[in-house]
């Protein structure tokens, strides 16, 4: 059996050498160094035997990384006894998480991830009845965190229901996934799912168009720990313009989705506490686009142009280089304002003013961001204390 603890490529060897030099120079005893080497050696042997027992072939182990832990009073991290082995079989690369403290074939791996994602896409397309452009899945083994303590614990402290550590969790399975069982897989594994389409769909009518899909997603969310976000972009071009495609990662389903309100028709979220189906409303005034979640029939936004003056509170200097736009929304919540770069060059500072308690007012420079295609700078007002505010562009201060 060939020993390749730290990888064959020179770059990997250099990176590992620097890591070892750094860690060992921090004060590891000779005994601890020997223990770390033994964990790596045993971890590699265990990883090979685990894969052979589970899949019937012997992988090529390319790299072994020690799983490290560090307590509040520890001067250096210490090896917790598990390893992450990076392996290869043919053209496929995958990872094995397994103990290196003792002889063991109790491990987790992501060898079948490509198969699971393929069958997941096919299942959701059949369930929803439309073409899916992208599917993102987060899943792990069994009931996550059931013995690992509170939600505030670090990944290195958390364990699944069998006591196996979750320092490497996403996509790692100990069991063998059987082809054609994705529906059962959804009920057996807590999952975070994002499903994107580019069909300009109104997902607020999902109940009417696909009642079976809505019921299945509600069931999995309520009973099996699934969290799902469906997103319908207006087109493939709008998908590419989208500010980010990280919704759903880590179980955060829709935070920041207003940044993409210019490109998304609608979205739906299914969680344990229930479901929420929303579409975006857009209003354009003088080339500036205002976006919010559409909560009621008719216009949720009222936009005034030049109707209210910018107050002299000593926060800004000079006159605004744009119109002052007054925004009124009945529901509290985010309003995102997109200013075309071609008009102000993207160099101006965007300011917001709104009333505060009593007769007071507040003015502040809003945090600007730019769309991926560089056509708009945008700011988001979060509806605190309410959704009435003024916004304008000033020369850089």
Coordinates of N, CA and C in Angstrom, one line a residue, residues 186-360:
X186 N -35.3 12.1 1.2 CA -35.7 13.4 1.7 C -36.4 13.3 3.1
X187 N -37.0 12.2 3.3 CA -37.7 12.0 4.6 C -36.8 11.4 5.7
X188 N -35.6 11.0 5.2 CA -34.7 10.3 6.2 C -33.5 11.2 6.6
X189 N -33.3 12.3 5.9 CA -32.2 13.2 6.1 C -32.6 14.7 6.1
X190 N -32.3 15.4 7.2 CA -32.6 16.8 7.2 C -31.8 17.5 6.1
X191 N -32.4 18.3 5.3 CA -31.8 18.9 4.1 C -32.1 20.3 4.0
X192 N -31.1 21.1 3.4 CA -31.3 22.4 2.9 C -31.3 22.4 1.4
X193 N -32.3 22.9 0.8 CA -32.5 22.8 -0.6 C -32.8 24.1 -1.3
X194 N -32.1 24.4 -2.4 CA -32.4 25.6 -3.2 C -32.7 25.1 -4.6
X195 N -33.9 25.5 -5.2 CA -34.3 25.1 -6.5 C -34.5 26.3 -7.3
X196 N -33.7 26.5 -8.3 CA -33.8 27.7 -9.2 C -34.4 27.3 -10.5
X197 N -35.3 28.1 -11.0 CA -35.7 28.0 -12.4 C -35.6 29.4 -13.1
X198 N -35.6 29.4 -14.4 CA -35.5 30.7 -15.1 C -36.8 30.9 -16.0
X199 N -37.9 30.5 -15.5 CA -39.2 30.5 -16.3 C -40.1 31.7 -16.0
X200 N -39.6 32.7 -15.2 CA -40.4 33.9 -14.9 C -41.8 33.4 -14.3
X201 N -41.8 32.5 -13.3 CA -43.0 32.0 -12.8 C -43.5 32.7 -11.5
X202 N -44.8 32.7 -11.4 CA -45.4 33.3 -10.2 C -45.6 32.2 -9.2
X203 N -44.7 32.0 -8.2 CA -44.7 30.9 -7.3 C -45.8 31.1 -6.2
X204 N -46.4 32.3 -6.2 CA -47.4 32.5 -5.2 C -48.7 31.7 -5.5
X205 N -48.8 31.2 -6.7 CA -49.9 30.3 -7.1 C -49.5 28.8 -7.2
X206 N -48.4 28.5 -6.5 CA -47.9 27.1 -6.5 C -49.0 26.2 -6.0
X207 N -49.7 26.6 -4.9 CA -50.7 25.7 -4.4 C -51.8 25.3 -5.4
X208 N -52.1 26.3 -6.3 CA -53.1 26.0 -7.3 C -52.5 25.2 -8.5
X209 N -51.3 25.5 -8.9 CA -50.7 24.8 -10.0 C -50.1 23.5 -9.7
X210 N -49.5 23.3 -8.5 CA -48.9 22.1 -8.1 C -49.2 21.7 -6.7
X211 N -50.4 21.4 -6.4 CA -50.8 21.1 -5.0 C -50.0 20.0 -4.4
X212 N -49.7 19.0 -5.2 CA -48.9 17.8 -4.7 C -47.5 18.2 -4.3
X213 N -46.9 19.1 -5.1 CA -45.6 19.5 -4.7 C -45.6 20.4 -3.4
X214 N -46.6 21.3 -3.3 CA -46.7 22.1 -2.1 C -46.9 21.3 -0.9
X215 N -47.7 20.2 -1.0 CA -48.0 19.4 0.1 C -46.7 18.6 0.5
X216 N -46.0 18.1 -0.5 CA -44.8 17.3 -0.2 C -43.8 18.2 0.5
X217 N -43.5 19.4 0.0 CA -42.6 20.3 0.6 C -43.0 20.7 2.0
X218 N -44.3 20.9 2.3 CA -44.8 21.2 3.6 C -44.5 20.1 4.6
X219 N -44.8 18.9 4.1 CA -44.6 17.7 4.9 C -43.2 17.5 5.3
X220 N -42.3 17.6 4.3 CA -40.9 17.4 4.6 C -40.3 18.5 5.5
X221 N -40.8 19.7 5.4 CA -40.4 20.8 6.2 C -40.9 20.6 7.7
X222 N -42.1 20.2 7.8 CA -42.8 20.1 9.1 C -42.3 18.9 9.9
X223 N -42.1 17.8 9.2 CA -41.9 16.5 9.9 C -40.4 16.0 9.7
X224 N -39.7 16.4 8.8 CA -38.4 15.8 8.5 C -37.2 16.7 8.5
X225 N -37.4 18.0 8.9 CA -36.3 18.9 9.0 C -35.8 19.5 7.7
X226 N -36.6 19.4 6.6 CA -36.1 20.0 5.4 C -36.4 21.5 5.4
X227 N -35.5 22.3 4.8 CA -35.7 23.7 4.5 C -35.5 23.9 3.0
X228 N -36.5 24.5 2.4 CA -36.5 24.6 0.9 C -36.8 26.0 0.5
X229 N -36.0 26.5 -0.5 CA -36.3 27.8 -1.1 C -36.4 27.5 -2.6
X230 N -37.6 27.9 -3.2 CA -37.8 27.9 -4.6 C -37.6 29.3 -5.1
X231 N -36.8 29.5 -6.2 CA -36.6 30.8 -6.8 C -36.9 30.8 -8.3
X232 N -37.7 31.7 -8.8 CA -38.0 31.8 -10.2 C -37.4 33.1 -10.8
X233 N -36.3 33.0 -11.5 CA -35.7 34.1 -12.1 C -36.5 34.4 -13.4
X234 N -36.4 35.7 -13.9 CA -37.2 36.1 -15.0 C -36.6 35.5 -16.3
X235 N -35.4 35.2 -16.4 CA -34.7 34.6 -17.6 C -33.4 34.0 -17.2
X236 N -32.7 33.3 -18.1 CA -31.4 32.8 -17.8 C -30.4 34.0 -17.7
X237 N -30.7 35.0 -18.5 CA -29.8 36.2 -18.4 C -29.9 36.9 -17.1
X238 N -31.1 36.9 -16.6 CA -31.3 37.5 -15.2 C -30.7 36.6 -14.1
X239 N -30.7 35.3 -14.3 CA -30.0 34.5 -13.4 C -28.5 34.8 -13.3
X240 N -27.9 35.0 -14.5 CA -26.5 35.4 -14.5 C -26.2 36.7 -14.0
X241 N -27.2 37.6 -14.1 CA -27.1 39.0 -13.5 C -27.2 39.0 -12.0
X242 N -27.8 37.9 -11.5 CA -28.2 37.9 -10.1 C -27.0 38.2 -9.2
X243 N -27.3 38.9 -8.1 CA -26.2 39.4 -7.2 C -25.5 38.2 -6.5
X244 N -26.3 37.2 -6.2 CA -25.6 36.0 -5.5 C -26.6 34.8 -5.6
X245 N -26.0 33.6 -5.5 CA -26.8 32.4 -5.5 C -26.4 31.5 -4.3
X246 N -26.4 32.1 -3.1 CA -26.1 31.4 -1.9 C -27.3 31.2 -1.0
X247 N -28.5 31.6 -1.5 CA -29.7 31.4 -0.6 C -29.8 29.9 -0.3
X248 N -30.2 29.6 0.9 CA -30.4 28.2 1.3 C -29.2 27.6 2.0
X249 N -28.0 28.2 1.8 CA -26.8 27.6 2.4 C -26.9 27.8 3.9
X250 N -26.5 26.8 4.7 CA -26.5 26.9 6.1 C -27.9 27.0 6.7
X251 N -29.0 26.8 5.9 CA -30.3 26.8 6.4 C -30.9 28.2 6.4
X252 N -30.2 29.2 6.0 CA -30.7 30.6 5.9 C -31.4 30.7 4.5
X253 N -32.7 30.8 4.5 CA -33.5 30.5 3.3 C -33.6 31.8 2.4
X254 N -33.8 32.9 3.0 CA -34.1 34.1 2.1 C -33.5 35.4 2.5
X255 N -32.6 35.4 3.5 CA -32.0 36.6 3.9 C -31.2 37.2 2.7
X256 N -31.4 38.5 2.4 CA -30.7 39.2 1.4 C -31.2 39.0 0.0
X257 N -32.3 38.2 -0.1 CA -32.8 38.0 -1.5 C -33.4 39.2 -2.2
X258 N -33.6 40.3 -1.4 CA -34.1 41.5 -2.0 C -33.0 42.1 -2.8
X259 N -31.7 41.7 -2.6 CA -30.6 42.2 -3.5 C -30.8 41.7 -5.0
X260 N -31.6 40.7 -5.1 CA -31.8 40.1 -6.5 C -33.3 40.4 -6.9
X261 N -34.0 41.3 -6.2 CA -35.4 41.6 -6.6 C -35.6 42.1 -8.0
X262 N -34.5 42.7 -8.6 CA -34.6 43.2 -9.9 C -34.7 42.0 -10.9
X263 N -34.2 40.8 -10.6 CA -34.1 39.7 -11.5 C -35.0 38.6 -11.2
X264 N -35.6 38.6 -10.0 CA -36.5 37.4 -9.6 C -37.9 37.8 -9.7
X265 N -38.7 36.9 -10.3 CA -40.2 37.1 -10.3 C -40.7 36.8 -8.9
X266 N -40.4 35.6 -8.4 CA -41.0 35.2 -7.2 C -40.2 34.2 -6.5
X267 N -40.5 33.9 -5.2 CA -39.8 32.8 -4.5 C -40.7 32.2 -3.4
X268 N -40.4 31.0 -3.0 CA -41.2 30.4 -2.0 C -40.2 29.7 -0.9
X269 N -40.6 29.8 0.3 CA -39.8 29.2 1.4 C -40.7 28.3 2.2
X270 N -40.1 27.1 2.4 CA -40.8 26.0 3.2 C -39.9 25.7 4.4
X271 N -40.3 25.9 5.6 CA -39.6 25.6 6.8 C -40.5 25.0 7.8
X272 N -40.0 24.6 9.0 CA -40.7 23.9 10.0 C -41.9 24.7 10.5
X273 N -41.7 26.0 10.5 CA -42.7 26.9 11.0 C -43.8 27.3 10.0
X274 N -43.6 26.8 8.8 CA -44.7 27.1 7.8 C -44.0 27.5 6.4
X275 N -44.9 28.0 5.6 CA -44.4 28.4 4.2 C -44.7 29.8 4.0
X276 N -43.9 30.4 3.0 CA -44.1 31.8 2.6 C -43.9 31.8 1.1
X277 N -44.8 32.3 0.4 CA -44.7 32.4 -1.1 C -44.8 33.9 -1.4
X278 N -43.8 34.5 -2.1 CA -43.7 35.9 -2.3 C -43.3 36.2 -3.8
X279 N -43.8 37.3 -4.3 CA -43.3 37.8 -5.6 C -42.8 39.2 -5.3
X280 N -42.0 39.7 -6.2 CA -41.4 41.1 -6.1 C -42.2 42.1 -6.9
X281 N -42.4 43.2 -6.4 CA -43.0 44.4 -7.1 C -41.9 45.4 -7.4
X282 N -41.9 45.9 -8.6 CA -41.0 46.9 -9.1 C -41.7 48.1 -9.6
X283 N -41.2 49.3 -9.2 CA -41.7 50.6 -9.7 C -40.5 51.4 -10.2
X284 N -40.6 52.0 -11.3 CA -39.5 52.8 -11.9 C -39.9 54.3 -11.9
X285 N -39.1 55.1 -11.4 CA -39.3 56.5 -11.4 C -38.0 57.2 -11.9
X286 N -38.0 57.9 -13.0 CA -36.9 58.7 -13.5 C -35.7 57.8 -13.7
X287 N -35.9 56.5 -14.1 CA -34.8 55.6 -14.3 C -34.3 54.9 -13.1
X288 N -34.8 55.3 -11.9 CA -34.5 54.6 -10.6 C -35.5 53.5 -10.4
X289 N -35.1 52.3 -10.0 CA -36.0 51.2 -9.8 C -36.1 50.9 -8.3
X290 N -37.4 50.8 -7.8 CA -37.7 50.5 -6.4 C -38.3 49.1 -6.3
X291 N -37.8 48.3 -5.4 CA -38.2 46.9 -5.4 C -38.6 46.6 -3.9
X292 N -39.7 45.8 -3.8 CA -40.1 45.3 -2.5 C -40.9 44.0 -2.7
X293 N -41.2 43.3 -1.7 CA -42.0 42.1 -1.8 C -43.4 42.5 -1.9
X294 N -44.1 41.9 -2.9 CA -45.5 42.3 -3.2 C -46.5 41.6 -2.2
X295 N -47.0 42.4 -1.3 CA -47.8 41.8 -0.2 C -49.3 41.9 -0.4
X296 N -49.8 42.7 -1.3 CA -51.2 42.9 -1.4 C -51.6 43.3 -2.8
X297 N -52.8 43.2 -3.2 CA -53.3 43.7 -4.5 C -53.0 45.1 -4.7
X298 N -52.7 45.5 -5.9 CA -52.4 46.9 -6.2 C -51.0 47.2 -5.8
X299 N -50.7 48.5 -5.8 CA -49.3 49.0 -5.6 C -49.0 49.0 -4.1
X300 N -47.9 48.2 -3.8 CA -47.4 48.2 -2.4 C -46.6 49.5 -2.1
X301 N -46.0 50.0 -3.2 CA -45.1 51.2 -3.1 C -45.7 52.4 -3.6
X302 N -45.5 53.6 -3.0 CA -45.8 54.9 -3.5 C -44.5 55.7 -3.6
X303 N -44.2 56.1 -4.7 CA -42.9 56.9 -4.9 C -43.2 58.3 -5.4
X304 N -42.7 59.2 -4.6 CA -42.7 60.6 -5.0 C -41.4 61.1 -5.5
X305 N -41.4 62.0 -6.5 CA -40.1 62.5 -7.0 C -40.1 64.0 -6.8
X306 N -39.2 64.5 -5.9 CA -39.0 65.9 -5.7 C -40.1 66.5 -4.9
X307 N -40.9 65.7 -4.2 CA -42.1 66.2 -3.5 C -41.7 66.7 -2.1
X308 N -40.6 66.1 -1.5 CA -40.1 66.4 -0.2 C -38.7 66.9 -0.2
X309 N -38.4 67.9 0.6 CA -37.1 68.5 0.6 C -36.1 67.6 1.4
X310 N -34.8 67.7 1.1 CA -33.8 67.1 1.9 C -33.5 68.1 3.1
X311 N -33.6 67.6 4.3 CA -33.5 68.4 5.5 C -32.1 68.8 5.8
X312 N -31.9 70.0 6.3 CA -30.6 70.5 6.7 C -30.3 70.1 8.1
X313 N -29.7 68.9 8.3 CA -29.4 68.4 9.6 C -27.9 68.4 9.9
X314 N -27.1 68.9 9.0 CA -25.7 69.0 9.2 C -25.0 67.7 8.9
X315 N -25.7 66.7 8.3 CA -25.0 65.5 8.0 C -24.4 65.5 6.6
X316 N -25.1 66.1 5.6 CA -24.7 66.2 4.3 C -24.3 67.6 3.9
X317 N -23.5 67.7 2.8 CA -23.0 69.0 2.4 C -23.5 69.2 0.9
X318 N -24.0 70.4 0.6 CA -24.4 70.7 -0.7 C -25.7 70.1 -1.0
X319 N -26.1 70.3 -2.3 CA -27.4 69.7 -2.8 C -27.2 68.3 -3.3
X320 N -28.3 67.5 -3.3 CA -28.2 66.2 -3.9 C -28.0 66.3 -5.4
X321 N -27.3 65.4 -6.0 CA -27.0 65.4 -7.4 C -28.1 64.6 -8.2
X322 N -29.0 64.0 -7.4 CA -30.2 63.4 -8.0 C -31.4 64.0 -7.4
X323 N -32.6 63.6 -7.9 CA -33.8 64.0 -7.3 C -33.9 63.3 -5.9
X324 N -34.7 63.9 -5.0 CA -35.0 63.3 -3.7 C -36.2 62.5 -3.9
X325 N -36.1 61.2 -3.7 CA -37.2 60.3 -3.9 C -37.8 59.9 -2.5
X326 N -39.1 60.1 -2.4 CA -39.8 59.8 -1.2 C -40.5 58.4 -1.4
X327 N -40.3 57.5 -0.4 CA -40.8 56.1 -0.5 C -41.8 55.9 0.6
X328 N -43.0 55.3 0.2 CA -44.0 55.0 1.2 C -44.5 53.6 1.0
X329 N -44.3 52.7 2.0 CA -44.8 51.4 1.8 C -45.7 51.0 3.0
X330 N -46.8 50.4 2.8 CA -47.7 50.2 3.9 C -47.2 49.1 4.9
X331 N -46.5 48.1 4.3 CA -46.0 47.0 5.2 C -44.6 47.3 5.5
X332 N -44.2 47.0 6.8 CA -42.8 47.1 7.2 C -42.0 46.0 6.5
X333 N -40.8 46.4 6.0 CA -40.0 45.4 5.3 C -39.0 46.1 4.4
X334 N -38.2 45.3 3.8 CA -37.1 45.8 2.9 C -37.6 46.5 1.7
X335 N -37.0 47.6 1.3 CA -37.2 48.3 0.0 C -35.8 48.5 -0.5
X336 N -35.5 48.0 -1.7 CA -34.2 48.1 -2.4 C -34.3 49.1 -3.5
X337 N -33.4 50.0 -3.6 CA -33.4 51.1 -4.6 C -32.2 51.0 -5.5
X338 N -32.4 50.8 -6.8 CA -31.4 50.7 -7.8 C -31.2 51.9 -8.6
X339 N -30.0 52.5 -8.5 CA -29.7 53.7 -9.2 C -28.8 53.4 -10.4
X340 N -29.2 53.8 -11.6 CA -28.3 53.5 -12.8 C -27.0 54.1 -12.7
X341 N -25.9 53.3 -12.9 CA -24.6 53.8 -12.9 C -24.3 54.8 -14.0
X342 N -24.9 54.6 -15.1 CA -24.5 55.5 -16.3 C -24.9 56.9 -16.0
X343 N -25.8 57.2 -15.0 CA -26.2 58.5 -14.8 C -25.3 59.3 -13.8
X344 N -24.9 58.6 -12.7 CA -24.1 59.2 -11.7 C -22.7 58.7 -11.6
X345 N -22.4 57.7 -12.6 CA -21.0 57.2 -12.6 C -20.7 56.2 -11.5
X346 N -21.7 55.9 -10.7 CA -21.5 55.0 -9.6 C -20.6 55.6 -8.5
X347 N -20.3 56.9 -8.6 CA -19.3 57.5 -7.6 C -20.0 58.2 -6.5
X348 N -21.3 58.5 -6.6 CA -22.0 59.3 -5.6 C -22.2 58.5 -4.4
X349 N -22.5 59.2 -3.3 CA -22.9 58.5 -2.0 C -24.4 58.6 -1.9
X350 N -25.0 57.5 -1.5 CA -26.5 57.4 -1.3 C -26.8 57.6 0.1
X351 N -27.7 58.6 0.3 CA -28.2 58.9 1.7 C -29.6 58.7 1.9
X352 N -30.0 58.3 3.1 CA -31.4 58.0 3.5 C -31.7 58.9 4.6
X353 N -33.0 59.4 4.6 CA -33.5 60.1 5.8 C -34.8 59.6 6.2
X354 N -35.1 59.5 7.4 CA -36.4 59.0 7.9 C -36.7 59.6 9.3
X355 N -38.0 59.6 9.6 CA -38.4 60.0 10.9 C -38.0 59.0 12.0
X356 N -37.7 59.5 13.2 CA -37.5 58.7 14.3 C -38.5 59.0 15.4
X357 N -38.3 58.5 16.6 CA -39.3 58.7 17.7 C -39.6 60.2 17.9
X358 N -40.8 60.5 18.1 CA -41.2 61.9 18.3 C -41.2 62.7 17.0
X359 N -40.6 63.9 17.0 CA -40.5 64.7 15.8 C -39.1 64.7 15.2
X360 N -38.3 63.8 15.7 CA -36.9 63.8 15.2 C -36.7 63.1 13.8

